């Protein structure tokens, strides 16, 4: 096994010689074998080894014993051991994370501290080949995205350096055998069995079937993982080049142009969405999966020019015509400025439309706040419909003075969220003619003897 790990380290160039490494040692068989192997490779790679252990304080005396055991084990091999008791139950209550996630967060924080303290470039963890099989299968079954299908990475950036996992090259059985051969007598954490029901089901029922087909199936999965990871890195690079031409990044949000985005090949579209999500989410929510990416792509194919998708943790995707905005901000609404051809139907992002018509006589049968009549001789064209701007005012029908649009909204008790997207109809000279369903201006036709009128309707589509 030592030889396999040595070859794996070299093949992937995991470790620069002469480095300081922090090894996460729980006291279980994997990390104990890991530490033992590294102590053997210490001279060859000229390593400075630090062991790091966290007592998550979930199991009282028992986990304290684990800590003592790890300290003692390290002392036997002359290895520095940094151990810490962390109040994970308390942190779990405050953070409302699952026990596993809370433990993980505390543990990784401590690992980072130890790396800082010793200026270590590597954190070495004991994930092995069977962990890899289980992870990939679980992600296939549950659904994942991009690199996720590649399972556990051999090397990834972490803190001031990297996390590396040299035991991905070997199986659980090989580790157990190694422990026996070297009389390592690891500690077993019974909560591992309880905590992770799904993983345990894969471990107990699925992996043994695969091992019957091929005893070294972990090597096949590892090979698959490395291929997926390489392919993904390449495709991500291509995606980034294409994506940069169709998005604009703003603080905490991304604006995407739909038409050019849709000319990108589908595999790049899917990965493009992933990159956008990686950029926006600090931590990718665990419930985000390929289902969300597919639903986004379907959303872009819909006929309706506007709409909204809600993603986990409050991310909103708002579509308005050829623009899609990804944002966490609640007040975000689509602004627009659209020319009204006459006659025409102008669909609006709120699901309504402005419909313009020409009448050869005064339409006295049309009354109400959802219709506006214009004398075509006295209006300056073109007309447009747009969202509000700061300082907008209009002269109301039946009054002389102007009134702020903002005050009209307030008086009518229009909710803030609706004000941003409320349509405002304006003429070519910049006069506000009409706030559909709310107020009309003095520019509505009063002379009923003219030969030609423009009639605007505001209707749900
Ligand atoms: N209490 C601990 N103290 C120090 N290192 C630990 C501890 N628990 C786990 N590790 C390190 O993490 C490796 C993986 O452990 P385990 O499989 O329990 O973690 P996981 O939750 O599956 O994975 P992850 O660490 O990615 O969350 C271990 O082999 C060991 O290197």
Tab-separated table of C-alpha atoms and ligand atoms in Angstrom:
chain	number	residue	atom	x	y	z
A	1	UNK	CA	0.000	0.000	0.000
A	2	UNK	CA	2.867	2.346	0.782
A	3	UNK	CA	4.078	1.887	-2.780
A	4	UNK	CA	0.641	2.668	-4.229
A	5	UNK	CA	0.426	5.872	-2.223
A	6	UNK	CA	3.951	6.902	-3.188
A	7	UNK	CA	3.175	6.369	-6.895
A	8	UNK	CA	-0.106	8.271	-6.574
A	9	UNK	CA	1.640	11.221	-4.911
A	10	UNK	CA	4.168	11.311	-7.741
A	11	UNK	CA	1.701	10.723	-10.562
A	12	UNK	CA	-0.426	13.691	-9.512
A	13	UNK	CA	2.482	15.772	-8.331
A	14	UNK	CA	0.526	16.199	-5.088
A	15	UNK	CA	3.332	17.277	-2.856
A	16	UNK	CA	6.345	19.522	-3.396
A	17	UNK	CA	9.385	18.134	-1.538
A	18	UNK	CA	10.574	19.990	1.516
A	19	UNK	CA	7.067	21.048	2.562
A	20	UNK	CA	5.236	21.364	5.850
A	21	UNK	CA	2.087	19.222	5.881
A	22	UNK	CA	-0.802	19.138	8.341
A	23	UNK	CA	-2.445	15.710	8.543
A	24	UNK	CA	-6.008	15.480	9.830
A	25	UNK	CA	-6.020	12.552	12.234
A	26	UNK	CA	-9.319	11.446	13.733
A	27	UNK	CA	-7.875	8.257	15.213
A	28	UNK	CA	-9.840	6.048	12.817
A	29	UNK	CA	-8.158	3.506	10.530
A	30	UNK	CA	-7.916	5.816	7.486
A	31	UNK	CA	-6.157	8.734	9.074
A	32	UNK	CA	-4.022	6.529	11.290
A	33	UNK	CA	-2.738	4.609	8.264
A	34	UNK	CA	-2.257	7.952	6.503
A	35	UNK	CA	-0.130	9.315	9.306
A	36	UNK	CA	1.861	6.096	9.484
A	37	UNK	CA	2.543	6.123	5.735
A	38	UNK	CA	3.555	9.762	5.805
A	39	UNK	CA	5.970	9.141	8.647
A	40	UNK	CA	7.570	6.529	6.383
A	41	UNK	CA	7.718	8.911	3.428
A	42	UNK	CA	8.966	11.760	5.601
A	43	UNK	CA	12.632	11.418	4.686
A	44	UNK	CA	12.106	10.715	1.020
A	45	UNK	CA	9.916	13.831	0.550
A	46	UNK	CA	11.705	15.822	3.273
A	47	UNK	CA	8.454	16.599	5.025
A	48	UNK	CA	7.741	18.479	8.181
A	49	UNK	CA	4.648	16.718	9.565
A	50	UNK	CA	2.084	18.162	11.973
A	51	UNK	CA	-0.921	16.102	13.056
A	52	UNK	CA	-4.175	17.947	13.773
A	53	UNK	CA	-7.023	16.440	15.758
A	54	UNK	CA	-10.428	17.866	16.671
A	55	UNK	CA	-12.589	16.574	19.497
A	56	UNK	CA	-16.086	17.585	18.381
A	57	UNK	CA	-17.355	16.987	21.945
A	58	UNK	CA	-20.361	15.004	20.798
A	59	UNK	CA	-19.409	11.885	22.685
A	60	UNK	CA	-18.129	13.160	26.056
A	61	UNK	CA	-15.506	10.948	27.638
A	62	UNK	CA	-15.311	8.668	24.648
A	63	UNK	CA	-14.195	11.347	22.220
A	64	UNK	CA	-11.806	12.738	24.826
A	65	UNK	CA	-10.240	9.281	24.880
A	66	UNK	CA	-9.853	9.465	21.098
A	67	UNK	CA	-7.956	12.711	21.509
A	68	UNK	CA	-5.615	11.196	24.107
A	69	UNK	CA	-5.095	8.219	21.833
A	70	UNK	CA	-4.103	10.424	18.864
A	71	UNK	CA	-1.730	12.473	21.029
A	72	UNK	CA	-0.115	9.330	22.329
A	73	UNK	CA	0.166	7.819	18.862
A	74	UNK	CA	1.879	10.959	17.554
A	75	UNK	CA	4.261	11.065	20.511
A	76	UNK	CA	5.362	7.508	19.679
A	77	UNK	CA	6.371	8.645	16.200
A	78	UNK	CA	7.870	11.946	17.359
A	79	UNK	CA	5.218	13.932	15.456
A	80	UNK	CA	3.891	17.264	16.723
A	81	UNK	CA	0.159	16.997	17.487
A	82	UNK	CA	-2.183	19.978	17.581
A	83	UNK	CA	-5.405	18.879	19.250
A	84	UNK	CA	-8.417	20.978	20.187
A	85	UNK	CA	-11.716	20.397	21.924
A	86	UNK	CA	-14.370	22.413	20.104
A	87	UNK	CA	-17.888	23.014	21.373
A	88	UNK	CA	-19.562	21.750	18.206
A	89	UNK	CA	-22.926	21.020	19.946
A	90	UNK	CA	-23.083	24.709	20.994
A	91	UNK	CA	-22.069	25.892	17.525
A	92	UNK	CA	-24.646	23.571	15.978
A	93	UNK	CA	-27.431	25.112	18.045
A	94	UNK	CA	-26.394	28.647	17.122
A	95	UNK	CA	-25.843	27.932	13.440
A	96	UNK	CA	-28.741	25.486	12.961
A	97	UNK	CA	-26.523	23.294	10.833
A	98	UNK	CA	-26.712	19.502	10.901
A	99	UNK	CA	-24.351	17.847	13.390
A	100	UNK	CA	-22.158	16.690	10.528
A	101	UNK	CA	-22.017	20.058	8.802
A	102	UNK	CA	-21.308	21.884	12.075
A	103	UNK	CA	-18.493	19.446	12.911
A	104	UNK	CA	-17.082	19.859	9.458
A	105	UNK	CA	-17.135	23.646	9.640
A	106	UNK	CA	-15.390	23.713	13.039
A	107	UNK	CA	-12.853	21.107	11.949
A	108	UNK	CA	-11.904	22.924	8.768
A	109	UNK	CA	-11.572	26.207	10.639
A	110	UNK	CA	-9.139	24.555	13.024
A	111	UNK	CA	-7.211	22.958	10.142
A	112	UNK	CA	-6.793	26.391	8.626
A	113	UNK	CA	-5.516	27.809	11.919
A	114	UNK	CA	-2.948	25.040	12.244
A	115	UNK	CA	-1.819	25.544	8.643
A	116	UNK	CA	-1.328	29.241	9.389
A	117	UNK	CA	0.552	28.569	12.617
A	118	UNK	CA	3.086	26.297	10.908
A	119	UNK	CA	3.046	27.997	7.492
A	120	UNK	CA	1.956	24.649	6.073
A	121	UNK	CA	1.245	24.336	2.378
A	122	UNK	CA	-0.769	21.117	2.548
A	123	UNK	CA	-3.621	19.651	4.530
A	124	UNK	CA	-3.639	15.871	4.062
A	125	UNK	CA	-6.905	14.003	4.636
A	126	UNK	CA	-7.663	10.293	4.740
A	127	UNK	CA	-10.511	9.955	2.217
A	128	UNK	CA	-9.989	6.697	0.350
A	129	UNK	CA	-11.099	4.842	-2.759
A	130	UNK	CA	-14.312	3.485	-1.228
A	131	UNK	CA	-15.290	6.991	-0.100
A	132	UNK	CA	-14.820	7.993	-3.718
A	133	UNK	CA	-17.131	5.223	-5.026
A	134	UNK	CA	-19.832	6.110	-2.494
A	135	UNK	CA	-19.586	9.841	-3.207
A	136	UNK	CA	-19.818	9.500	-6.987
A	137	UNK	CA	-22.724	7.045	-6.783
A	138	UNK	CA	-24.594	9.235	-4.282
A	139	UNK	CA	-24.190	12.267	-6.511
A	140	UNK	CA	-25.338	10.374	-9.582
A	141	UNK	CA	-28.410	9.182	-7.737
A	142	UNK	CA	-29.249	12.497	-6.051
A	143	UNK	CA	-28.150	14.703	-8.945
A	144	UNK	CA	-25.234	17.079	-8.912
A	145	UNK	CA	-23.583	19.620	-11.167
A	146	UNK	CA	-20.403	19.656	-13.270
A	147	UNK	CA	-17.356	18.859	-11.206
A	148	UNK	CA	-19.627	17.378	-8.549
A	149	UNK	CA	-20.008	14.265	-10.688
A	150	UNK	CA	-16.254	13.821	-10.432
A	151	UNK	CA	-16.584	13.109	-6.701
A	152	UNK	CA	-13.799	13.917	-4.254
A	153	UNK	CA	-10.924	15.897	-5.784
A	154	UNK	CA	-7.381	14.622	-5.293
A	155	UNK	CA	-6.146	18.161	-4.770
A	156	UNK	CA	-7.956	21.427	-4.276
A	157	UNK	CA	-7.144	24.889	-3.026
A	158	UNK	CA	-7.695	25.405	0.678
A	159	UNK	CA	-6.584	28.151	3.073
A	160	UNK	CA	-3.012	29.151	2.354
A	161	UNK	CA	-2.380	26.037	0.227
A	162	UNK	CA	-4.103	22.815	-0.756
A	163	UNK	CA	-6.054	19.846	0.526
A	164	UNK	CA	-4.598	16.619	-0.834
A	165	UNK	CA	-6.016	13.090	-0.489
A	166	UNK	CA	-3.395	10.470	-1.271
A	167	UNK	CA	-5.466	7.527	0.000
A	168	UNK	CA	-7.954	7.867	-2.861
A	169	UNK	CA	-5.634	5.390	-4.577
A	170	UNK	CA	-6.427	2.576	-2.116
A	171	UNK	CA	-9.491	0.735	-0.844
A	172	UNK	CA	-10.948	0.472	2.637
A	173	UNK	CA	-9.880	-3.200	2.787
A	174	UNK	CA	-6.296	-2.311	1.957
A	175	UNK	CA	-6.297	0.276	4.746
A	176	UNK	CA	-7.713	-2.203	7.245
A	177	UNK	CA	-5.083	-4.731	6.208
A	178	UNK	CA	-2.350	-2.101	6.526
A	179	UNK	CA	-3.503	-1.243	10.046
A	180	UNK	CA	-3.445	-4.897	11.001
A	181	UNK	CA	-0.054	-5.490	9.467
A	182	UNK	CA	1.423	-2.574	11.420
A	183	UNK	CA	-0.651	-3.174	14.557
A	184	UNK	CA	-2.059	0.332	14.504
A	185	UNK	CA	-5.234	-0.482	16.484
A	186	UNK	CA	-7.376	2.450	15.385
A	187	UNK	CA	-10.351	3.847	17.278
A	188	UNK	CA	-13.835	3.451	15.808
A	189	UNK	CA	-16.361	6.255	16.086
A	190	UNK	CA	-19.806	4.632	16.458
A	191	UNK	CA	-21.581	7.875	15.509
A	192	UNK	CA	-20.090	7.567	11.994
A	193	UNK	CA	-22.435	4.639	11.452
A	194	UNK	CA	-25.494	6.499	12.679
A	195	UNK	CA	-24.837	9.921	11.211
A	196	UNK	CA	-24.907	9.165	7.585
A	197	UNK	CA	-27.724	6.850	6.659
A	198	UNK	CA	-27.573	7.377	2.908
A	199	UNK	CA	-23.839	6.822	2.686
A	200	UNK	CA	-24.163	3.741	4.852
A	201	UNK	CA	-26.763	2.254	2.551
A	202	UNK	CA	-24.461	2.697	-0.445
A	203	UNK	CA	-21.572	1.278	1.594
A	204	UNK	CA	-23.472	-1.786	2.753
A	205	UNK	CA	-25.622	-2.717	-0.218
A	206	UNK	CA	-24.300	-1.183	-3.430
A	207	UNK	CA	-20.510	-1.124	-3.134
A	208	UNK	CA	-20.225	-4.860	-2.258
A	209	UNK	CA	-22.103	-5.710	-5.475
A	210	UNK	CA	-19.675	-3.634	-7.514
A	211	UNK	CA	-16.721	-5.235	-5.761
A	212	UNK	CA	-18.046	-8.632	-6.761
A	213	UNK	CA	-17.808	-7.512	-10.383
A	214	UNK	CA	-14.341	-6.066	-9.953
A	215	UNK	CA	-12.348	-6.232	-6.729
A	216	UNK	CA	-10.444	-3.106	-7.783
A	217	UNK	CA	-13.503	-1.123	-8.762
A	218	UNK	CA	-12.235	1.804	-6.645
A	219	UNK	CA	-9.429	2.255	-9.190
A	220	UNK	CA	-11.998	2.494	-12.000
A	221	UNK	CA	-13.974	5.096	-10.072
A	222	UNK	CA	-10.812	7.034	-9.291
A	223	UNK	CA	-9.866	6.989	-12.960
A	224	UNK	CA	-13.368	8.161	-13.863
A	225	UNK	CA	-13.138	10.929	-11.257
A	226	UNK	CA	-9.849	12.192	-12.658
A	227	UNK	CA	-11.203	12.164	-16.211
A	228	UNK	CA	-14.355	14.047	-15.269
A	229	UNK	CA	-12.298	16.578	-13.323
A	230	UNK	CA	-9.954	17.156	-16.277
A	231	UNK	CA	-12.795	17.376	-18.792
A	232	UNK	CA	-14.658	19.776	-16.559
A	233	UNK	CA	-11.626	22.039	-16.142
A	234	UNK	CA	-11.254	22.204	-19.926
A	235	UNK	CA	-14.951	22.835	-20.554
A	236	UNK	CA	-15.046	25.453	-17.801
A	237	UNK	CA	-12.261	27.331	-19.530
A	238	UNK	CA	-14.183	27.299	-22.822
A	239	UNK	CA	-17.336	28.303	-20.995
A	240	UNK	CA	-15.672	31.224	-19.285
A	241	UNK	CA	-14.419	32.615	-22.592
A	242	UNK	CA	-17.900	32.394	-24.138
A	243	UNK	CA	-19.711	33.572	-21.028
A	244	UNK	CA	-17.618	36.695	-20.573
A	245	UNK	CA	-19.033	37.962	-23.866
A	246	UNK	CA	-22.660	37.674	-22.750
A	247	UNK	CA	-22.707	38.667	-19.072
A	248	UNK	CA	-22.049	41.742	-17.022
A	249	UNK	CA	-20.980	41.333	-13.407
A	250	UNK	CA	-22.213	43.890	-10.935
A	251	UNK	CA	-21.903	43.852	-7.182
A	252	UNK	CA	-23.783	40.750	-6.014
A	253	UNK	CA	-25.595	40.282	-9.291
A	254	UNK	CA	-25.120	39.161	-12.864
A	255	UNK	CA	-26.894	40.366	-15.966
A	256	UNK	CA	-27.082	37.947	-18.877
A	257	UNK	CA	-28.051	38.648	-22.465
A	258	UNK	CA	-30.345	35.852	-23.482
A	259	UNK	CA	-30.031	35.799	-27.292
A	260	UNK	CA	-26.232	35.482	-27.523
A	261	UNK	CA	-26.262	33.104	-24.548
A	262	UNK	CA	-28.598	30.787	-26.438
A	263	UNK	CA	-26.206	30.620	-29.383
A	264	UNK	CA	-23.614	28.968	-27.091
A	265	UNK	CA	-23.504	25.125	-27.339
A	266	UNK	CA	-25.765	23.466	-24.737
A	267	UNK	CA	-22.876	21.956	-22.697
A	268	UNK	CA	-21.402	25.445	-22.369
A	269	UNK	CA	-24.802	26.927	-21.515
A	270	UNK	CA	-25.206	24.449	-18.644
A	271	UNK	CA	-21.728	25.111	-17.359
A	272	UNK	CA	-22.211	28.825	-17.860
A	273	UNK	CA	-25.120	28.785	-15.440
A	274	UNK	CA	-22.991	26.818	-13.027
A	275	UNK	CA	-20.229	29.413	-13.189
A	276	UNK	CA	-22.759	32.176	-12.583
A	277	UNK	CA	-24.074	30.293	-9.549
A	278	UNK	CA	-20.546	29.669	-8.243
A	279	UNK	CA	-19.883	33.376	-8.570
A	280	UNK	CA	-23.035	34.431	-6.749
A	281	UNK	CA	-23.295	31.840	-3.970
A	282	UNK	CA	-20.684	32.058	-1.225
A	283	UNK	CA	-21.415	28.408	-0.482
A	284	UNK	CA	-23.277	26.377	-3.074
A	285	UNK	CA	-26.468	25.176	-1.309
A	286	UNK	CA	-26.577	21.383	-1.000
A	287	UNK	CA	-30.043	21.252	-2.555
A	288	UNK	CA	-28.883	22.934	-5.761
A	289	UNK	CA	-28.652	20.357	-8.549
A	290	UNK	CA	-28.816	19.806	-12.292
A	291	UNK	CA	-32.610	20.061	-11.964
A	292	UNK	CA	-32.211	23.800	-11.311
A	293	UNK	CA	-29.969	24.223	-14.334
A	294	UNK	CA	-32.473	22.398	-16.553
A	295	UNK	CA	-35.340	24.480	-15.183
A	296	UNK	CA	-33.379	27.642	-15.993
A	297	UNK	CA	-32.775	26.517	-19.582
A	298	UNK	CA	-36.487	25.731	-19.994
A	299	UNK	CA	-37.307	29.146	-18.506
A	300	UNK	CA	-35.247	30.792	-21.272
A	301	UNK	CA	-37.131	28.838	-23.953
A	302	UNK	CA	-40.561	30.039	-22.803
A	303	UNK	CA	-42.519	32.343	-25.095
A	304	UNK	CA	-43.406	34.855	-22.359
A	305	UNK	CA	-40.972	37.749	-22.375
A	306	UNK	CA	-40.947	38.060	-18.616
A	307	UNK	CA	-40.982	35.954	-15.510
A	308	UNK	CA	-39.100	34.950	-12.447
A	309	UNK	CA	-37.447	31.812	-11.050
A	310	UNK	CA	-36.614	31.293	-7.394
A	311	UNK	CA	-33.453	29.358	-6.570
A	312	UNK	CA	-32.327	28.127	-3.124
A	313	UNK	CA	-31.193	30.637	-0.467
A	314	UNK	CA	-33.104	33.567	-1.953
A	315	UNK	CA	-31.444	33.805	-5.348
A	316	UNK	CA	-33.867	35.226	-7.897
A	317	UNK	CA	-33.622	35.052	-11.657
A	318	UNK	CA	-35.678	37.772	-13.272
A	319	UNK	CA	-36.275	37.763	-16.992
A	320	UNK	CA	-37.293	40.812	-18.937
A	321	UNK	CA	-37.171	40.547	-22.714
A	322	UNK	CA	-33.607	39.808	-23.769
A	323	UNK	CA	-32.118	40.292	-20.317
A	324	UNK	CA	-31.899	37.976	-17.346
A	325	UNK	CA	-30.828	39.267	-13.961
A	326	UNK	CA	-29.494	36.968	-11.238
A	327	UNK	CA	-29.769	38.702	-7.894
A	328	UNK	CA	-30.322	38.239	-4.181
A	329	UNK	CA	-31.772	41.739	-3.817
A	330	UNK	CA	-35.501	41.684	-3.063
A	331	UNK	CA	-36.281	45.094	-4.473
A	332	UNK	CA	-34.717	44.236	-7.807
A	333	UNK	CA	-37.257	44.798	-10.593
A	334	UNK	CA	-36.862	44.927	-14.287
A	335	UNK	CA	-36.678	48.414	-15.679
A	336	UNK	CA	-37.695	48.946	-19.270
A	337	UNK	CA	-38.187	51.634	-21.893
A	338	UNK	CA	-40.228	50.491	-24.894
A	339	UNK	CA	-41.412	52.337	-27.979
A	340	UNK	CA	-45.145	52.116	-28.712
A	341	UNK	CA	-45.684	51.698	-32.447
A	342	UNK	CA	-49.160	52.592	-33.638
A	343	UNK	CA	-50.963	50.292	-33.963
A	344	UNK	CA	-49.197	47.564	-31.942
A	345	UNK	CA	-49.230	45.334	-28.869
A	346	UNK	CA	-46.385	45.982	-26.441
A	347	UNK	CA	-46.070	43.184	-23.863
A	348	UNK	CA	-44.818	44.295	-20.451
A	349	UNK	CA	-42.754	42.306	-17.943
A	350	UNK	CA	-45.646	42.283	-15.440
A	351	UNK	CA	-47.765	40.120	-17.741
A	352	UNK	CA	-49.889	43.032	-19.055
A	353	UNK	CA	-49.617	44.796	-22.421
A	354	UNK	CA	-50.169	48.249	-23.882
A	355	UNK	CA	-52.320	47.910	-26.992
A	356	UNK	CA	-52.469	50.876	-29.335
A	357	UNK	CA	-55.168	51.430	-31.984
A	358	UNK	CA	-56.270	54.139	-34.402
A	359	UNK	CA	-59.892	55.321	-34.330
A	360	UNK	CA	-61.556	57.452	-37.004
A	361	UNK	CA	-63.973	58.978	-34.510
A	362	UNK	CA	-64.010	59.737	-30.800
A	363	UNK	CA	-64.457	56.434	-28.880
A	364	UNK	CA	-66.968	57.700	-26.374
A	365	UNK	CA	-67.853	54.145	-25.311
A	366	UNK	CA	-64.344	53.651	-23.928
A	367	UNK	CA	-64.124	54.914	-20.375
A	368	UNK	CA	-62.152	53.895	-17.323
A	369	UNK	CA	-58.605	54.013	-16.085
A	370	UNK	CA	-57.424	51.155	-18.303
A	371	UNK	CA	-57.865	53.143	-21.495
A	372	UNK	CA	-56.345	56.433	-22.673
A	373	UNK	CA	-57.447	58.504	-25.680
A	374	UNK	CA	-55.058	60.784	-27.530
A	375	UNK	CA	-55.771	63.403	-30.173
A	376	UNK	CA	-53.356	62.296	-32.870
A	377	UNK	CA	-52.832	65.866	-34.200
A	378	UNK	CA	-51.646	67.403	-30.968
A	379	UNK	CA	-49.391	64.659	-29.553
A	380	UNK	CA	-45.684	64.391	-30.267
A	381	UNK	CA	-44.549	60.945	-31.304
A	382	UNK	CA	-43.160	58.439	-30.666
A	383	UNK	CA	-44.974	57.285	-27.570
A	384	UNK	CA	-43.173	55.069	-25.137
A	385	UNK	CA	-43.896	53.034	-22.041
A	386	UNK	CA	-41.243	52.883	-19.371
A	387	UNK	CA	-40.592	52.349	-15.685
A	388	UNK	CA	-40.310	55.295	-13.335
A	389	UNK	CA	-37.316	57.543	-12.863
A	390	UNK	CA	-36.388	59.693	-9.906
A	391	UNK	CA	-38.144	63.066	-10.089
A	392	UNK	CA	-40.938	61.960	-12.477
A	393	UNK	CA	-43.968	64.307	-12.361
A	394	UNK	CA	-47.225	64.602	-14.293
A	395	UNK	CA	-49.971	67.180	-14.733
A	396	UNK	CA	-53.171	65.525	-13.665
A	397	UNK	CA	-56.387	65.802	-15.601
A	398	UNK	CA	-58.615	68.414	-13.987
A	399	UNK	CA	-55.770	70.210	-12.172
A	400	UNK	CA	-53.214	72.855	-13.102
A	401	UNK	CA	-50.199	71.920	-11.047
A	402	UNK	CA	-47.905	68.925	-11.449
A	403	UNK	CA	-47.750	66.033	-9.033
A	404	UNK	CA	-44.853	63.723	-8.216
A	405	UNK	CA	-45.358	60.156	-9.485
A	406	UNK	CA	-43.943	59.000	-6.162
A	407	UNK	CA	-46.747	60.805	-4.306
A	408	UNK	CA	-49.376	59.295	-6.600
A	409	UNK	CA	-48.083	55.829	-5.696
A	410	UNK	CA	-48.076	56.697	-2.009
A	411	UNK	CA	-51.619	58.130	-2.111
A	412	UNK	CA	-52.855	55.030	-3.943
A	413	UNK	CA	-51.031	52.789	-1.427
A	414	UNK	CA	-49.156	50.933	-4.183
A	415	UNK	CA	-46.631	48.540	-2.581
A	416	UNK	CA	-42.978	49.488	-3.051
A	417	UNK	CA	-42.215	46.316	-4.989
A	418	UNK	CA	-44.900	47.151	-7.559
A	419	UNK	CA	-43.893	50.797	-8.033
A	420	UNK	CA	-40.567	49.920	-9.664
A	421	UNK	CA	-42.205	48.048	-12.515
A	422	UNK	CA	-45.359	50.156	-12.912
A	423	UNK	CA	-45.792	51.295	-16.548
A	424	UNK	CA	-45.644	54.994	-17.341
A	425	UNK	CA	-46.732	56.200	-20.789
A	426	UNK	CA	-44.851	59.195	-22.144
A	427	UNK	CA	-45.011	61.167	-25.401
A	428	UNK	CA	-42.124	62.131	-27.662
A	429	UNK	CA	-41.677	65.449	-25.839
A	430	UNK	CA	-41.179	63.708	-22.476
A	431	UNK	CA	-44.628	64.555	-21.065
A	432	UNK	CA	-46.105	61.837	-18.894
A	433	UNK	CA	-49.502	61.042	-20.383
A	434	UNK	CA	-50.840	58.223	-18.318
A	435	UNK	CA	-50.226	55.971	-15.323
A	436	UNK	CA	-52.395	53.009	-16.370
A	437	UNK	CA	-55.085	52.125	-13.837
A	438	UNK	CA	-54.013	55.031	-11.607
A	439	UNK	CA	-54.027	58.509	-13.142
A	440	UNK	CA	-54.540	60.338	-16.426
A	441	UNK	CA	-52.887	63.623	-17.418
A	442	UNK	CA	-54.318	66.751	-18.981
A	443	UNK	CA	-53.055	65.403	-22.307
A	444	UNK	CA	-56.046	63.120	-22.758
A	445	UNK	CA	-58.198	64.225	-25.726
A	446	UNK	CA	-61.227	66.336	-24.824
A	447	UNK	CA	-62.256	67.567	-28.267
A	448	UNK	CA	-64.569	64.899	-29.641
A	449	UNK	CA	-64.810	66.322	-33.171
A	450	UNK	CA	-61.446	65.219	-34.535
A	451	UNK	CA	-61.002	62.695	-37.378
A	452	UNK	CA	-58.240	60.584	-35.856
A	453	UNK	CA	-57.511	59.356	-32.336
A	454	UNK	CA	-54.896	57.073	-30.875
A	455	UNK	CA	-56.417	54.770	-28.273
A	456	UNK	CA	-54.265	52.956	-25.722
A	457	UNK	CA	-55.519	49.980	-23.699
A	458	UNK	CA	-53.832	48.405	-20.699
A	459	UNK	CA	-54.793	44.744	-20.604
A	460	UNK	CA	-53.669	41.513	-19.029
A	461	UNK	CA	-52.175	39.173	-21.624
B	1	LIG	N1	-12.015	14.715	14.327
B	1	LIG	C1	-11.104	14.808	13.366
B	1	LIG	N2	-9.907	15.342	13.619
B	1	LIG	C2	-8.974	15.429	12.644
B	1	LIG	N3	-9.168	15.013	11.385
B	1	LIG	C3	-10.333	14.479	11.070
B	1	LIG	C4	-11.382	14.348	12.030
B	1	LIG	N4	-12.427	13.776	11.440
B	1	LIG	C5	-12.067	13.570	10.143
B	1	LIG	N5	-10.809	13.977	9.921
B	1	LIG	C6	-10.068	13.918	8.650
B	1	LIG	O1	-10.988	13.919	7.566
B	1	LIG	C7	-10.904	12.704	6.836
B	1	LIG	C8	-12.284	12.298	6.366
B	1	LIG	O2	-13.089	12.019	7.470
B	1	LIG	P1	-14.603	11.709	7.330
B	1	LIG	O3	-14.765	10.717	6.207
B	1	LIG	O4	-15.143	11.408	8.657
B	1	LIG	O5	-15.081	13.108	6.912
B	1	LIG	P2	-16.261	13.486	5.958
B	1	LIG	O6	-17.222	14.258	6.767
B	1	LIG	O7	-16.725	12.283	5.214
B	1	LIG	O8	-15.481	14.363	4.905
B	1	LIG	P3	-15.097	15.855	4.977
B	1	LIG	O9	-13.868	15.939	5.881
B	1	LIG	O10	-14.752	16.197	3.557
B	1	LIG	O11	-16.269	16.568	5.529
B	1	LIG	C9	-10.291	11.732	7.811
B	1	LIG	O12	-9.653	10.661	7.133
B	1	LIG	C10	-9.308	12.623	8.528
B	1	LIG	O13	-8.172	12.841	7.727
